[in-house]
């Protein structure tokens, strides 16, 4: 997903109706403290993914899925696919864990740019290869994706700009099952 710096939301399909992407909602998101990882949307909650401008203020958010959750990575480094691998393999010790729980009762999780209306239709995420090189978006990138995940409560863990070596930096957002 390409971003020009706007925030993204992750939420269940049951709460999409309440997100209009209007100026008031987007401005309210922009006013949140950097450490806020969730916001109320209608009768539910949405996780907030605010890119890390110290990695880059524009660029790709690469999205990965395993059996239980979603990983969103913003990375720089050459080779790019190595930078992505380092971000995914980096330990979760020290990640910022938001206190808010985001329910996903339907098992349909949506990840989309906060400037868009929740009434949009986004394609189901399809497996693909990790990009070999980072390059600016030359063609319109999708503005949102839909994922099938196990029903339940999720929590966002954030790893802000991290430099595992002098050639690589990344930020990472893990949307994982919450164990309460």
Coordinates of N, CA and C in Angstrom, one line a residue:
X1 N 0.9 -1.2 0.0 CA 0.0 0.0 0.0 C 0.9 1.2 0.0
X2 N 0.6 2.2 -0.9 CA 1.4 3.4 -1.0 C 0.8 4.4 -0.1
X3 N 1.6 5.2 0.6 CA 1.1 6.2 1.5 C 1.9 7.5 1.2
X4 N 1.2 8.6 1.2 CA 1.7 10.0 1.2 C 1.8 10.6 2.6
X5 N 1.8 9.7 3.6 CA 1.9 10.2 4.9 C 0.6 10.1 5.7
X6 N -0.5 9.7 5.0 CA -1.8 9.6 5.7 C -1.8 8.4 6.6
X7 N -2.7 8.4 7.6 CA -2.8 7.3 8.5 C -3.7 6.2 7.9
X8 N -3.6 5.0 8.4 CA -4.4 3.9 8.0 C -5.2 3.4 9.2
X9 N -6.3 2.7 8.9 CA -7.1 2.0 9.9 C -7.2 0.6 9.6
X10 N -7.3 -0.2 10.7 CA -7.5 -1.6 10.6 C -8.8 -1.9 11.5
X11 N -9.8 -2.4 10.9 CA -11.1 -2.7 11.6 C -11.9 -3.8 11.0
X12 N -12.8 -4.3 11.8 CA -13.8 -5.3 11.4 C -14.8 -4.7 10.4
X13 N -15.3 -5.5 9.5 CA -16.3 -5.0 8.6 C -17.6 -4.5 9.2
X14 N -17.9 -5.0 10.4 CA -19.1 -4.5 11.1 C -19.1 -3.0 11.4
X15 N -17.9 -2.4 11.5 CA -17.7 -1.0 11.9 C -17.4 -0.1 10.7
X16 N -17.3 -0.6 9.5 CA -16.9 0.2 8.4 C -18.0 1.3 8.1
X17 N -19.3 1.0 8.4 CA -20.3 1.9 8.1 C -20.1 3.3 8.8
X18 N -19.4 3.3 9.9 CA -19.2 4.5 10.7 C -18.0 5.4 10.3
X19 N -17.2 4.8 9.4 CA -16.0 5.6 9.0 C -16.4 6.3 7.6
X20 N -16.4 7.6 7.6 CA -16.8 8.4 6.4 C -15.5 9.0 5.8
X21 N -14.4 9.0 6.5 CA -13.2 9.6 5.9 C -13.3 11.1 5.7
X22 N -14.3 11.7 6.4 CA -14.5 13.1 6.2 C -13.4 13.9 7.0
X23 N -13.4 15.2 6.7 CA -12.4 16.1 7.3 C -12.3 16.0 8.8
X24 N -13.5 16.0 9.5 CA -13.6 15.9 10.9 C -12.9 14.7 11.5
X25 N -13.2 13.5 10.9 CA -12.7 12.2 11.4 C -11.2 12.2 11.1
X26 N -10.7 12.6 9.9 CA -9.3 12.6 9.6 C -8.5 13.5 10.5
X27 N -9.1 14.7 10.7 CA -8.4 15.7 11.6 C -8.3 15.2 13.0
X28 N -9.4 14.5 13.5 CA -9.3 14.0 14.9 C -8.2 12.9 15.0
X29 N -8.0 12.1 13.9 CA -7.0 11.1 14.0 C -5.6 11.8 14.0
X30 N -5.4 12.9 13.2 CA -4.2 13.6 13.1 C -3.8 14.2 14.5
X31 N -4.8 14.5 15.3 CA -4.5 15.2 16.6 C -4.2 14.2 17.7
X32 N -4.3 12.9 17.4 CA -4.0 11.9 18.4 C -2.5 11.9 18.7
X33 N -2.1 11.6 20.0 CA -0.7 11.4 20.4 C -0.1 10.3 19.6
X34 N 1.1 10.4 19.3 CA 1.8 9.3 18.5 C 1.7 7.9 19.0
X35 N 1.5 7.8 20.4 CA 1.5 6.5 21.0 C 0.1 5.9 21.0
X36 N -1.0 6.6 20.5 CA -2.3 6.0 20.4 C -2.4 5.0 19.3
X37 N -2.9 3.8 19.6 CA -2.9 2.8 18.6 C -4.3 2.3 18.2
X38 N -5.3 3.0 18.8 CA -6.7 2.6 18.5 C -7.6 3.8 18.7
X39 N -8.8 3.8 18.0 CA -9.7 4.9 18.1 C -11.1 4.3 18.0
X40 N -12.1 4.9 18.6 CA -13.5 4.5 18.5 C -14.0 4.8 17.1
X41 N -14.7 3.8 16.5 CA -15.4 4.0 15.2 C -16.8 3.4 15.4
X42 N -17.8 4.2 15.4 CA -19.2 3.7 15.6 C -19.2 3.0 17.0
X43 N -19.7 1.8 17.0 CA -19.8 1.0 18.2 C -18.6 0.1 18.4
X44 N -17.6 0.3 17.6 CA -16.4 -0.6 17.7 C -15.1 0.2 17.8
X45 N -14.0 -0.4 17.6 CA -12.7 0.2 17.6 C -12.0 -0.1 16.3
X46 N -11.0 0.8 16.0 CA -10.1 0.5 14.9 C -8.7 0.8 15.3
X47 N -7.8 -0.1 14.9 CA -6.4 0.2 15.1 C -5.9 1.3 14.2
X48 N -5.0 2.1 14.7 CA -4.5 3.3 13.9 C -3.0 3.0 13.6
X49 N -2.7 3.0 12.3 CA -1.4 2.8 11.8 C -0.9 4.2 11.2
X50 N -0.1 4.9 12.0 CA 0.4 6.2 11.6 C 1.9 5.9 11.2
X51 N 2.2 6.2 9.9 CA 3.6 5.9 9.5 C 4.6 6.6 10.3
X52 N 5.8 6.0 10.3 CA 6.9 6.6 11.0 C 7.7 7.5 10.1
X53 N 7.6 8.8 10.2 CA 8.3 9.7 9.4 C 9.8 9.7 9.5
X54 N 10.3 9.1 10.5 CA 11.8 9.0 10.6 C 12.3 7.9 9.7
X55 N 11.5 6.9 9.3 CA 11.9 6.0 8.3 C 11.8 6.6 6.9
X56 N 10.6 7.2 6.7 CA 10.3 7.9 5.4 C 8.9 8.5 5.6
X57 N 8.7 9.7 5.1 CA 7.4 10.4 5.2 C 6.4 10.0 4.1
X58 N 6.9 9.3 3.1 CA 6.1 8.7 2.1 C 6.6 7.3 1.8
X59 N 5.8 6.5 1.2 CA 6.4 5.2 0.7 C 5.4 4.0 0.9
X60 N 6.0 2.8 0.8 CA 5.2 1.6 0.8 C 5.0 1.1 2.2
X61 N 3.8 0.6 2.5 CA 3.5 -0.2 3.6 C 3.3 -1.6 3.1
X62 N 4.3 -2.4 3.4 CA 4.2 -3.8 2.9 C 3.3 -4.6 3.9
X63 N 2.4 -5.4 3.4 CA 1.5 -6.1 4.3 C 1.7 -7.6 4.2
X64 N 1.9 -8.2 5.4 CA 2.1 -9.7 5.4 C 1.0 -10.3 6.4
X65 N 0.6 -11.5 6.1 CA -0.3 -12.2 6.9 C 0.2 -13.6 7.2
X66 N 0.0 -14.0 8.5 CA 0.1 -15.4 8.8 C -1.2 -16.0 9.3
X67 N -1.2 -17.1 9.9 CA -2.5 -17.7 10.3 C -3.3 -16.9 11.3
X68 N -2.7 -16.1 12.1 CA -3.4 -15.4 13.1 C -3.4 -13.9 13.1
X69 N -2.5 -13.3 12.3 CA -2.5 -11.8 12.4 C -1.9 -11.2 11.1
X70 N -1.7 -9.9 11.2 CA -1.2 -9.1 10.1 C 0.1 -8.4 10.6
X71 N 1.1 -8.3 9.7 CA 2.3 -7.5 9.9 C 2.3 -6.4 8.8
X72 N 2.5 -5.2 9.2 CA 2.6 -4.1 8.3 C 4.0 -3.5 8.5
X73 N 4.8 -3.4 7.4 CA 6.2 -3.0 7.5 C 6.5 -1.8 6.6
X74 N 7.2 -0.8 7.1 CA 7.7 0.3 6.4 C 9.2 0.2 6.5
X75 N 9.9 0.0 5.4 CA 11.3 -0.3 5.5 C 12.1 0.4 4.4
X76 N 13.3 0.7 4.7 CA 14.3 1.2 3.7 C 15.6 0.4 3.9
X77 N 16.2 0.2 2.8 CA 17.5 -0.6 2.8 C 17.7 -1.3 1.5
X78 N 18.9 -1.6 1.2 CA 19.2 -2.4 0.0 C 20.0 -3.6 0.4
X79 N 19.7 -4.8 -0.1 CA 18.5 -5.0 -0.9 C 17.2 -4.9 -0.1
X80 N 16.2 -4.4 -0.7 CA 14.9 -4.1 -0.1 C 14.3 -5.4 0.5
X81 N 14.3 -6.5 -0.2 CA 13.7 -7.7 0.4 C 14.4 -8.2 1.6
X82 N 15.7 -7.9 1.7 CA 16.5 -8.2 3.0 C 16.0 -7.3 4.1
X83 N 15.8 -6.0 3.8 CA 15.3 -5.1 4.8 C 13.9 -5.5 5.3
X84 N 13.0 -6.0 4.4 CA 11.7 -6.5 4.9 C 11.9 -7.7 5.7
X85 N 12.8 -8.6 5.3 CA 13.0 -9.8 6.1 C 13.5 -9.5 7.5
X86 N 14.4 -8.5 7.6 CA 14.9 -8.2 8.9 C 13.8 -7.6 9.8
X87 N 12.9 -6.8 9.2 CA 11.8 -6.2 9.9 C 10.9 -7.3 10.5
X88 N 10.6 -8.3 9.7 CA 9.7 -9.4 10.1 C 10.3 -10.3 11.1
X89 N 11.6 -10.5 11.0 CA 12.3 -11.4 12.0 C 12.7 -10.7 13.3
X90 N 12.6 -9.4 13.3 CA 13.1 -8.7 14.5 C 12.3 -9.1 15.7
X91 N 12.9 -9.3 16.9 CA 12.2 -9.7 18.1 C 11.1 -8.6 18.5
X92 N 10.1 -9.1 19.1 CA 9.0 -8.2 19.6 C 9.3 -7.6 20.9
X93 N 10.3 -8.0 21.6 CA 10.7 -7.4 22.9 C 10.9 -5.9 22.6
X94 N 10.3 -5.1 23.4 CA 10.5 -3.6 23.3 C 9.5 -3.0 22.3
X95 N 8.6 -3.7 21.7 CA 7.6 -3.1 20.9 C 6.6 -2.4 21.8
X96 N 6.1 -1.3 21.3 CA 5.0 -0.5 22.0 C 3.7 -1.3 21.9
X97 N 3.1 -1.7 22.9 CA 1.8 -2.4 22.9 C 0.7 -1.4 23.3
X98 N -0.2 -1.2 22.4 CA -1.4 -0.3 22.7 C -2.3 -1.0 23.7
X99 N -2.9 -0.2 24.5 CA -3.8 -0.8 25.6 C -5.2 -1.1 25.1
X100 N -5.5 -0.6 23.9 CA -6.9 -0.8 23.4 C -7.0 -2.2 22.7
X101 N -8.2 -2.8 22.8 CA -8.5 -4.0 22.2 C -9.4 -3.7 21.0
X102 N -9.1 -4.3 19.8 CA -9.9 -4.0 18.6 C -10.6 -5.4 18.3
X103 N -12.0 -5.4 18.4 CA -12.7 -6.6 18.2 C -12.9 -6.8 16.7
X104 N -12.7 -8.1 16.3 CA -13.0 -8.5 14.9 C -13.9 -9.7 14.9
X105 N -15.2 -9.4 15.2 CA -16.2 -10.5 15.4 C -16.6 -11.2 14.1
X106 N -16.4 -10.5 13.0 CA -16.8 -11.2 11.7 C -15.7 -12.0 11.1
X107 N -14.5 -11.8 11.5 CA -13.4 -12.5 10.9 C -12.9 -11.8 9.6
X108 N -13.6 -10.7 9.2 CA -13.2 -9.9 8.0 C -12.5 -8.6 8.5
X109 N -11.2 -8.6 8.4 CA -10.5 -7.4 8.8 C -10.1 -6.5 7.6
X110 N -10.3 -5.2 7.7 CA -10.1 -4.3 6.6 C -8.9 -3.4 7.0
X111 N -8.0 -3.2 6.1 CA -6.9 -2.3 6.3 C -7.0 -1.2 5.1
X112 N -7.1 0.0 5.5 CA -7.3 1.0 4.4 C -6.9 2.4 4.9
X113 N -6.7 3.3 3.9 CA -6.3 4.7 4.2 C -7.4 5.4 4.9
X114 N -7.1 6.1 5.9 CA -8.2 6.8 6.7 C -8.8 7.9 6.0
X115 N -8.3 8.4 4.9 CA -8.9 9.5 4.1 C -10.1 8.9 3.2
X116 N -10.2 7.6 3.2 CA -11.3 7.0 2.4 C -12.5 6.7 3.2
X117 N -13.6 6.5 2.5 CA -14.9 6.2 3.2 C -15.0 4.7 3.4
X118 N -15.5 4.3 4.5 CA -15.7 2.9 4.8 C -16.6 2.1 3.9
X119 N -17.3 2.8 3.1 CA -18.2 2.2 2.1 C -17.5 1.7 0.9
X120 N -16.2 1.9 0.7 CA -15.5 1.5 -0.4 C -15.5 0.0 -0.5
X121 N -15.2 -0.6 -1.6 CA -15.0 -2.0 -1.7 C -13.6 -2.3 -2.0
X122 N -12.9 -3.1 -1.2 CA -11.5 -3.4 -1.3 C -11.3 -4.9 -1.6
X123 N -10.4 -5.2 -2.4 CA -10.1 -6.6 -2.8 C -9.6 -7.4 -1.6
X124 N -9.9 -8.7 -1.7 CA -9.3 -9.6 -0.7 C -7.8 -9.7 -1.0
X125 N -7.0 -9.6 0.1 CA -5.6 -9.7 0.0 C -5.2 -11.1 -0.7
X126 N -4.3 -11.0 -1.6 CA -3.8 -12.2 -2.2 C -2.3 -12.4 -2.0
X127 N -1.9 -13.6 -1.7 CA -0.4 -13.8 -1.5 C 0.4 -13.4 -2.8
X128 N 1.5 -12.9 -2.5 CA 2.4 -12.5 -3.6 C 3.8 -12.5 -3.1
X129 N 4.8 -12.2 -4.0 CA 6.2 -12.2 -3.6 C 6.5 -10.8 -3.0
X130 N 7.4 -10.8 -2.0 CA 7.9 -9.6 -1.5 C 8.7 -8.9 -2.5
X131 N 8.5 -7.5 -2.6 CA 9.2 -6.8 -3.7 C 10.8 -6.9 -3.5
X132 N 11.5 -7.0 -4.6 CA 12.9 -7.1 -4.5 C 13.5 -5.7 -4.3
X133 N 12.9 -4.6 -4.9 CA 13.5 -3.3 -4.8 C 12.4 -2.3 -4.3
X134 N 12.8 -1.3 -3.6 CA 11.9 -0.2 -3.2 C 11.9 0.8 -4.4
X135 N 10.7 1.2 -4.8 CA 10.7 2.2 -5.8 C 9.4 3.0 -5.6
X136 N 9.4 4.3 -6.0 CA 8.2 5.1 -5.9 C 7.0 4.5 -6.7
X137 N 5.8 4.7 -6.2 CA 4.6 4.2 -6.9 C 4.5 4.9 -8.2
X138 N 4.5 4.1 -9.3 CA 4.3 4.6 -10.6 C 2.9 4.4 -11.1
X139 N 2.2 3.5 -10.5 CA 0.8 3.2 -10.9 C 0.0 3.3 -9.6
X140 N -1.3 3.5 -9.7 CA -2.1 3.6 -8.5 C -2.0 2.3 -7.7
X141 N -1.7 2.4 -6.4 CA -1.7 1.2 -5.5 C -3.0 1.0 -4.9
X142 N -3.4 -0.1 -4.4 CA -4.6 -0.3 -3.8 C -4.7 0.6 -2.5
X143 N -5.9 1.1 -2.2 CA -6.1 2.0 -1.1 C -6.5 1.2 0.2
X144 N -6.8 -0.1 0.0 CA -7.3 -0.9 1.1 C -7.3 -2.3 0.7
X145 N -7.3 -3.2 1.7 CA -7.3 -4.6 1.5 C -8.2 -5.3 2.5
X146 N -8.7 -6.4 2.2 CA -9.6 -7.2 3.1 C -8.8 -8.5 3.4
X147 N -8.9 -8.9 4.7 CA -8.2 -10.2 5.2 C -9.2 -11.0 5.9
X148 N -9.1 -12.3 5.7 CA -9.9 -13.2 6.6 C -8.9 -13.6 7.7
X149 N -9.4 -13.4 8.9 CA -8.6 -13.8 10.1 C -9.5 -14.5 11.1
X150 N -8.9 -15.2 12.1 CA -9.7 -15.8 13.1 C -10.5 -14.7 13.8
X151 N -11.8 -15.0 14.1 CA -12.6 -14.1 14.9 C -12.0 -13.9 16.3
X152 N -12.2 -12.7 16.8 CA -11.7 -12.5 18.1 C -11.2 -11.1 18.3
X153 N -10.5 -10.8 19.4 CA -10.0 -9.5 19.8 C -8.5 -9.5 19.4
X154 N -8.1 -8.3 18.9 CA -6.8 -8.0 18.4 C -6.2 -6.8 19.1
X155 N -4.9 -6.7 19.1 CA -4.2 -5.6 19.7 C -3.0 -5.3 18.7
X156 N -2.7 -4.0 18.6 CA -1.6 -3.5 17.8 C -0.3 -3.3 18.6
X157 N 0.7 -3.9 18.1 CA 2.1 -3.8 18.7 C 2.9 -3.0 17.7
X158 N 3.6 -1.9 18.1 CA 4.3 -1.1 17.2 C 5.8 -1.1 17.5
X159 N 6.6 -1.3 16.5 CA 8.1 -1.1 16.6 C 8.4 0.1 15.8
X160 N 8.7 1.3 16.5 CA 9.0 2.5 15.8 C 10.4 2.4 15.2
X161 N 10.8 3.4 14.5 CA 12.0 3.3 13.7 C 13.2 2.5 14.4
X162 N 13.6 1.5 13.7 CA 14.6 0.6 14.3 C 15.7 0.5 13.2
X163 N 17.0 0.5 13.6 CA 18.0 0.3 12.7 C 18.9 -0.9 13.1
X164 N 18.5 -2.1 12.5 CA 19.3 -3.3 12.9 C 20.7 -3.3 12.4
X165 N 21.0 -2.5 11.4 CA 22.4 -2.3 10.9 C 22.5 -1.0 10.2
X166 N 23.6 -0.6 9.8 CA 23.8 0.7 9.2 C 23.1 0.9 7.8
X167 N 22.7 -0.2 7.2 CA 22.1 -0.1 5.9 C 20.6 -0.3 5.9
X168 N 20.0 -0.6 7.0 CA 18.6 -0.9 7.1 C 17.9 -0.1 8.2
X169 N 16.7 0.3 7.9 CA 15.8 0.8 9.0 C 14.4 0.4 8.6
X170 N 13.6 0.3 9.7 CA 12.2 0.0 9.5 C 11.3 0.4 10.6
X171 N 10.0 0.4 10.4 CA 9.0 0.5 11.4 C 8.1 -0.7 11.2
X172 N 7.4 -1.2 12.2 CA 6.6 -2.4 12.0 C 5.4 -2.3 12.9
X173 N 4.2 -2.7 12.4 CA 3.0 -2.8 13.1 C 2.5 -4.2 13.1
X174 N 2.3 -4.8 14.2 CA 1.8 -6.2 14.3 C 0.4 -6.2 14.9
X175 N -0.6 -6.7 14.1 CA -1.9 -6.8 14.6 C -2.2 -8.2 15.0
X176 N -2.1 -8.5 16.3 CA -2.1 -9.9 16.8 C -3.3 -10.1 17.7
X177 N -3.6 -11.4 17.8 CA -4.7 -11.8 18.8 C -4.3 -11.3 20.2
X178 N -5.3 -10.7 20.9 CA -5.1 -10.2 22.2 C -5.4 -11.4 23.2
X179 N -4.5 -11.5 24.1 CA -4.7 -12.5 25.2 C -5.0 -11.8 26.4
X180 N -6.3 -11.8 26.8 CA -6.7 -11.1 28.0 C -6.9 -12.1 29.2

